[in-house]
Short mmCIF file of C-alpha atoms and ligand atoms in Angstrom, two decimals:
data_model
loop_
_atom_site.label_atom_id
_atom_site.label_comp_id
_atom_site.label_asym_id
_atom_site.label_seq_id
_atom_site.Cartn_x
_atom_site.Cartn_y
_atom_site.Cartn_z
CA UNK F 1 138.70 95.72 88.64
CA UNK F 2 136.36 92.34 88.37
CA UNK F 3 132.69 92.63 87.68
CA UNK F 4 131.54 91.55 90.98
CA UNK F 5 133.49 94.20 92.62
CA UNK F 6 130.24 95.02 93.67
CA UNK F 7 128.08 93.60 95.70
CA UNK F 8 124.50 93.00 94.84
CA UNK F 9 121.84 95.20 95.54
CA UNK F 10 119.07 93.22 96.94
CA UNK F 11 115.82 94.46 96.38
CA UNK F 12 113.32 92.24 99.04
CA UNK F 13 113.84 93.93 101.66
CA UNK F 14 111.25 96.41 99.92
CA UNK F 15 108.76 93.41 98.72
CA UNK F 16 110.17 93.77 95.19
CA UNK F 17 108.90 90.45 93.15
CA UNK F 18 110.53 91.18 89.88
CA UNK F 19 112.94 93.53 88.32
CA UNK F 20 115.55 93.89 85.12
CA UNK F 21 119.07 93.47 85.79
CA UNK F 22 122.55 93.10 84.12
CA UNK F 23 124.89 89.87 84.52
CA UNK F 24 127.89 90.43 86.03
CA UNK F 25 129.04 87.00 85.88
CA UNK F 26 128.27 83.64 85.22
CA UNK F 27 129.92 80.09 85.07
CA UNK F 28 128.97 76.28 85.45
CA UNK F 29 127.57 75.64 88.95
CA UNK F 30 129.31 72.84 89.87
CA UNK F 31 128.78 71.25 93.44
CA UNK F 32 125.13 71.62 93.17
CA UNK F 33 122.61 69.08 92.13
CA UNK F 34 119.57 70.49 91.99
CA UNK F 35 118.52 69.92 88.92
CA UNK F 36 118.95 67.20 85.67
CA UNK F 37 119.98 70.00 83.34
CA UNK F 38 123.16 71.75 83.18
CA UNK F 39 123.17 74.47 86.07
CA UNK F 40 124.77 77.99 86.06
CA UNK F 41 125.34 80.03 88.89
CA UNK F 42 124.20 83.57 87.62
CA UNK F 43 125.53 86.73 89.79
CA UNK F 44 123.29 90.24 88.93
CA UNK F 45 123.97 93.63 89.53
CA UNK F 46 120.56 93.31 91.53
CA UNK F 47 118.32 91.13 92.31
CA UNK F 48 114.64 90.44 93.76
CA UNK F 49 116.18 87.09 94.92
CA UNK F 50 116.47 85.98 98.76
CA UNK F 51 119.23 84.06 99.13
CA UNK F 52 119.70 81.66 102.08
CA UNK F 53 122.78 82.90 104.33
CA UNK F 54 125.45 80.94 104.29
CA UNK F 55 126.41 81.16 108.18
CA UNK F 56 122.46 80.90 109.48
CA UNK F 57 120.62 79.25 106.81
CA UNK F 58 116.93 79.73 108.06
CA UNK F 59 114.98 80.57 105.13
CA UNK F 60 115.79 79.24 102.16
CA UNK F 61 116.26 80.43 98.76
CA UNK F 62 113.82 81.87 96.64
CA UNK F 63 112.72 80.15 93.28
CA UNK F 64 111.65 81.50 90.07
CA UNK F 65 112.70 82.82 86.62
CA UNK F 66 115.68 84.08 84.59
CA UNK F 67 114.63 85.49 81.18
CA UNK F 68 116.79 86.91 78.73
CA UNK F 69 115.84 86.89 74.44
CA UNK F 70 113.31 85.15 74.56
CA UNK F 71 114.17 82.40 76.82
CA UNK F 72 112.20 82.08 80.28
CA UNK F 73 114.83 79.71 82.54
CA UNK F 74 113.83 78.37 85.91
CA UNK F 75 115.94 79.67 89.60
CA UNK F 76 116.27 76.52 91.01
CA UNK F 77 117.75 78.40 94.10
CA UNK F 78 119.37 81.89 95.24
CA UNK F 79 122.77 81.21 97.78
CA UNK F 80 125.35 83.44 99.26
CA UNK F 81 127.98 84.29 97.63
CA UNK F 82 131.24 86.18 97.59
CA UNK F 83 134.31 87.38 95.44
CA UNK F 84 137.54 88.84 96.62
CA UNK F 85 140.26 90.27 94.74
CA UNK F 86 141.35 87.41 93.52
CA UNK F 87 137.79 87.94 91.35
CA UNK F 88 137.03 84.25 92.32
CA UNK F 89 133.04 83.40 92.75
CA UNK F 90 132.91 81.90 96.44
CA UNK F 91 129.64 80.04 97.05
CA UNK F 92 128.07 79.26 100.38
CA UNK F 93 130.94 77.68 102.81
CA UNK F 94 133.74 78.39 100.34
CA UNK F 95 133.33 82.03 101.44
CA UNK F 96 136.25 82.54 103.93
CA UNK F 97 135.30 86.34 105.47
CA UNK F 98 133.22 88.16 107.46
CA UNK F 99 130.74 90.47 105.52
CA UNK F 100 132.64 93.41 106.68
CA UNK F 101 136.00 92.03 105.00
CA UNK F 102 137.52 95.32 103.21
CA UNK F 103 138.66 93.99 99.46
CA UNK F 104 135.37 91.77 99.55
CA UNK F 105 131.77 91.89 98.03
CA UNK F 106 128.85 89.59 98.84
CA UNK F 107 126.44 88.43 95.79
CA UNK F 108 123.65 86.40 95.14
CA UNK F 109 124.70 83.70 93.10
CA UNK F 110 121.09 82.39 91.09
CA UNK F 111 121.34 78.55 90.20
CA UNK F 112 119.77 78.69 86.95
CA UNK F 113 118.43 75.51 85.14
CA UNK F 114 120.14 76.00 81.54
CA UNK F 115 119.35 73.89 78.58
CA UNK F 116 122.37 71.73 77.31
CA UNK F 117 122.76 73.39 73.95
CA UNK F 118 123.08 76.97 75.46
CA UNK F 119 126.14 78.30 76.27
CA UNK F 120 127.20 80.04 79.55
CA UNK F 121 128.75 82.71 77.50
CA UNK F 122 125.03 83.57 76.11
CA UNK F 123 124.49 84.91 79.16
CA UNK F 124 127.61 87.01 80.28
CA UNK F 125 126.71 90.95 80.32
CA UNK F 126 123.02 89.94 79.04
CA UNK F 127 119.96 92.16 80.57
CA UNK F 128 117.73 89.87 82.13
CA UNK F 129 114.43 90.00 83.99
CA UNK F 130 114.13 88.48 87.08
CA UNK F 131 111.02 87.48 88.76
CA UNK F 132 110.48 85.71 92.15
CA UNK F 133 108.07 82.63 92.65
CA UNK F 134 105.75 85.03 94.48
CA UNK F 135 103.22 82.33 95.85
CA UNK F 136 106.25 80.47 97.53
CA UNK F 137 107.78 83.94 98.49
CA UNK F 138 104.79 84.75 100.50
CA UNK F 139 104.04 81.28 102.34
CA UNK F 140 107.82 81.70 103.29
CA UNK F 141 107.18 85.58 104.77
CA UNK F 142 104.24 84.53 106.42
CA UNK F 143 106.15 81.58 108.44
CA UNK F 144 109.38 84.16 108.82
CA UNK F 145 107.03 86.67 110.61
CA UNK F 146 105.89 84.00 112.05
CA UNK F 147 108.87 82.52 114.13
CA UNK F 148 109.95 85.78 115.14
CA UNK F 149 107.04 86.72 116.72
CA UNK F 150 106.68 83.18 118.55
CA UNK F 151 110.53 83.74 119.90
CA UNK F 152 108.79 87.17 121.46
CA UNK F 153 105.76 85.52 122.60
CA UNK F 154 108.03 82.46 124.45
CA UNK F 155 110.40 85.01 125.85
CA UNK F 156 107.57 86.73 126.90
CA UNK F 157 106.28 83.75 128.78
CA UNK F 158 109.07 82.09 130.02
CA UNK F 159 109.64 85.72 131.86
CA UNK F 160 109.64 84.67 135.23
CA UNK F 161 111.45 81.17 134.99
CA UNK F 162 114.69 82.55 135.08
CA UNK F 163 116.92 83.03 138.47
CA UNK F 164 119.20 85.08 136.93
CA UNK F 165 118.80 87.82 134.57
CA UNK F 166 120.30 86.84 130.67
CA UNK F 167 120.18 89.34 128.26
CA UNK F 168 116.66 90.58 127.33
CA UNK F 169 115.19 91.12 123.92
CA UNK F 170 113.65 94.01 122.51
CA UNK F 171 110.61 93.94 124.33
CA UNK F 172 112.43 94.27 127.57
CA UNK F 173 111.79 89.95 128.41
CA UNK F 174 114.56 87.45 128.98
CA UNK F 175 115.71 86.30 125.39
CA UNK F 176 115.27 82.69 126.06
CA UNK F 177 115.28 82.29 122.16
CA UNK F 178 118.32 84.05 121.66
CA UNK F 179 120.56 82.03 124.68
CA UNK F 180 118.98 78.83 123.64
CA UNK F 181 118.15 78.85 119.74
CA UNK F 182 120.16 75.85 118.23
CA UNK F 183 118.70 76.05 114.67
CA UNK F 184 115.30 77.50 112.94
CA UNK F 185 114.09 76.42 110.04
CA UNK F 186 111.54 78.39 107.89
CA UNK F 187 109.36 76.33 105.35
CA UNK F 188 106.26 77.60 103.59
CA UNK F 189 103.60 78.67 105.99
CA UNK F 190 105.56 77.35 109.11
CA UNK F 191 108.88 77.54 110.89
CA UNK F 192 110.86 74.57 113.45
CA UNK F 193 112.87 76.16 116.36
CA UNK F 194 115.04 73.98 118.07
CA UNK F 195 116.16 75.12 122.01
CA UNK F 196 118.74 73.63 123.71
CA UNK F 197 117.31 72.68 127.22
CA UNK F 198 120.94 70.65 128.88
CA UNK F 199 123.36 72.12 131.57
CA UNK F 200 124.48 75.23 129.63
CA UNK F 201 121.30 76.72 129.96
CA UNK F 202 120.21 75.64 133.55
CA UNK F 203 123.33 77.14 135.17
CA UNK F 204 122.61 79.85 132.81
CA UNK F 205 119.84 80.36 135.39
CA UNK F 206 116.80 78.93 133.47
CA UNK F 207 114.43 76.84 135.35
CA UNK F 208 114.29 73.37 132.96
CA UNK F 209 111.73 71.24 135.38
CA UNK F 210 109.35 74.30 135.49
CA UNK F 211 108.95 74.83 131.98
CA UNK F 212 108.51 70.94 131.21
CA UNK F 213 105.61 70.77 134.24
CA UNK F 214 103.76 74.07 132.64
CA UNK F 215 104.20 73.16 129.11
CA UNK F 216 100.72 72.86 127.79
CA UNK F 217 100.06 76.51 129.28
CA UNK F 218 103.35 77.94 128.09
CA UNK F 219 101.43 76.30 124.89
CA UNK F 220 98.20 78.14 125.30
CA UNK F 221 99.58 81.07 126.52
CA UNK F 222 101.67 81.84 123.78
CA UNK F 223 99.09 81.14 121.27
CA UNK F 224 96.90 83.76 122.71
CA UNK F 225 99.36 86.10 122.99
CA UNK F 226 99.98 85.61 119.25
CA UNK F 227 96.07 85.59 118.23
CA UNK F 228 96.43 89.42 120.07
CA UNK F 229 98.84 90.73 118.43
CA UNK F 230 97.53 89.36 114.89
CA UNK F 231 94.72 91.30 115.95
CA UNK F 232 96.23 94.61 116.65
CA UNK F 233 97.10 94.35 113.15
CA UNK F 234 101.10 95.83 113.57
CA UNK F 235 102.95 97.13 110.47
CA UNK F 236 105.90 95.05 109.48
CA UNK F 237 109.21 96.42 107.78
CA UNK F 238 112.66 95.68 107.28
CA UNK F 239 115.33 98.10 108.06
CA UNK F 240 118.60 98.32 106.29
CA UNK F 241 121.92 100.10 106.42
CA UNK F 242 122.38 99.99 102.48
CA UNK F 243 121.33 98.15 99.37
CA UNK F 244 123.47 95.89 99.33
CA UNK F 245 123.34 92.35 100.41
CA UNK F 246 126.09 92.67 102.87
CA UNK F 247 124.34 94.86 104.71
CA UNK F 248 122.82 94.45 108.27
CA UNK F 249 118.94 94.30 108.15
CA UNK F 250 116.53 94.53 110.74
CA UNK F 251 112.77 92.76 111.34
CA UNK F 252 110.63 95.51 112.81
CA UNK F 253 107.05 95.26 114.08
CA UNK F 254 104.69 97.04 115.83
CA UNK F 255 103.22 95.25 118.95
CA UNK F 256 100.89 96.57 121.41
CA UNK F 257 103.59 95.59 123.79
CA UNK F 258 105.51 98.12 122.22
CA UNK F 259 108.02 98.17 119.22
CA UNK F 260 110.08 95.06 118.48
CA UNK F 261 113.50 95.08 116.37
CA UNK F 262 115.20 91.88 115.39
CA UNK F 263 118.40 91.62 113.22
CA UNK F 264 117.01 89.53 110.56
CA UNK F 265 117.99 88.81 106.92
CA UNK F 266 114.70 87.02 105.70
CA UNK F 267 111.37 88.14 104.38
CA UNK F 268 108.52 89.40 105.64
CA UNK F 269 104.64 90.20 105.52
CA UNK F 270 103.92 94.15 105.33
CA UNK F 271 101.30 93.77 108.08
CA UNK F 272 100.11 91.30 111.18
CA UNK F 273 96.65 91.38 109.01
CA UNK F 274 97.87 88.86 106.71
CA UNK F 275 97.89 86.44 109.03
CA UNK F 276 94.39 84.54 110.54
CA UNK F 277 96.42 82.84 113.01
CA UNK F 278 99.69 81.08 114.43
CA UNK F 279 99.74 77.62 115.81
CA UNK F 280 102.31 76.45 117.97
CA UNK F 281 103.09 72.97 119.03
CA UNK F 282 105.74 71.51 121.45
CA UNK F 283 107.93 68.39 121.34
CA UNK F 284 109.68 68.02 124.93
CA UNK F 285 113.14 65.83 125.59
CA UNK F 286 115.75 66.09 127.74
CA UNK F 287 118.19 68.05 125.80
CA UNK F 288 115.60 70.12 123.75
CA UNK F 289 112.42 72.01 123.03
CA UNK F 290 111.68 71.75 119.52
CA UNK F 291 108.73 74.72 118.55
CA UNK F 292 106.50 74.07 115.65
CA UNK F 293 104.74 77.07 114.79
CA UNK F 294 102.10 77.38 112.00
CA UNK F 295 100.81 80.51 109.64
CA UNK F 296 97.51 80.39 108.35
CA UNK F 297 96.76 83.35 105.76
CA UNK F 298 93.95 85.84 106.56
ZN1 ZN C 301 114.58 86.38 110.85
#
């Protein structure tokens, strides 16, 4: 049986920062170039690492440190990985299954910033510590709990511009961010949403012209209904199946509105409290809405 048979238990869904772990595997991490020095990729039995999803990359990777006797080396970045049972490390778009794929484990793999003189095989079986930027970790929650609650705040919104009913989110509104979302991007302290605004989604039934002649109060709107719900202060958590990083995971939130549950793999804030306020701008075209939203700590 290989050593990543496994798959890695991920420990941020909890908040964990830092923890000690085993290596399971490591070897030269070639196709990235994030770094001058020689990089490894480094695959734990557990981690406190995030690491950006291969098939919807919105957050990125977390940063930080790998140390093991006496030497502190940097996480350049944390990716997706996966092993099957050919025991071959698959990272990012090499992996060719679904999450459920019996025979198949998902992993971290940690790009690790090695010196030149040290050798991967220093590493192999080693117990490490782990520990997560937490500073960058934080600004990255704070824009992830962010964007979610902006999508619930538009959909919320854009309620009654829609002549036919899509799908509706958790708060019982038409998900205009799930039927339009093209890509989101989170960054520290804010998050880019791009919506697709062409045919597709007017003869989905959304009304294009009255969204573009109410956009600066959709704008204000939204905002308030944000600077509301940072008020009410709602506990934040993410809900998982199992430990493991294959697992599904859920945002969840308390809104005065009600409950809201979002299948999420990111980070988050523990409470609305952290935040002092969201700011959300619009760019308009004809094909797209693109939603800049901004976190500013409490
Ligand atoms: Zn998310």
């Amino acid at each position: 049986m290989s050593a990543m048979s496994q798959g890695t238990v991920v420990l941020f869904p909890q908040g964990v920062e830092s923890c000690t772990a085993r290596v399971v595997h490591v070897q030269p991490a070639e196709g990235t170039h994030l770094s001058e020095g020689t990089n490894l990729f480094v695959v734990t039995d557990r981690t406190p690492f995030h690491p950006v999803d291969h098939t919807w990359p919105d957050q990125p990777g977390d940063e930080g440190t790998l140390s093991a006797g006496g030497r502190s080396l940097r996480v350049v970045d944390a990716l997706t990985a996966a092993s099957g049972p050919d025991g071959v490390l698959r990272v990012g778009a090499e992996i060719p299954v679904r999450r459920n794929e019996p025979g198949w484990s998902f992993l971290v793999a940690h790009v690790v910033e090695a010196p030149g003189d040290m050798p991967a095989s220093e590493l192999a079986g080693a117990e490490v510590t782990l520990a997560v930027d937490s500073a960058r970790r934080r600004a990255l929650s704070m824009a992830h709990t962010g964007c979610h609650l902006m999508s619930l705040a538009l959909n919320g919104r854009l309620r009654d511009l829609w002549k036919k009913l899509p799908r509706t989110d958790c708060l019982g509104n038409p998900d205009f961010d799930q039927v339009a979302i093209v890509e989101s991007r989170i960054m520290p302290m804010q998050s880019v949403d791009r919506y697709r605004l062409g045919k597709s989604l007017r003869r989905a039934g959304f009304d294009v012209a009255a969204l573009t002649d109410a956009l600066e109060s959709v704008r204000e709107d939204v905002e308030e209904r944000l600077g509301r719900w940072i008020e009410a202060g709602g506990r934040v958590t993410i809900e998982t199946e199992a430990p493991e990083l294959a697992s599904r995971r859920w945002w969840t939130c308390e809104l005065p509105e009600g409950p809201a549950r979002i299948p999420c793999g990111g980070t988050h804030l523990g409470n609305l409290g952290e935040l002092a306020s969201l700011a959300v701008r619009f760019e308009i075209g004809e094909q797209e809405l693109v939603v800049h939203t901004t976190a500013k700590q409490a």
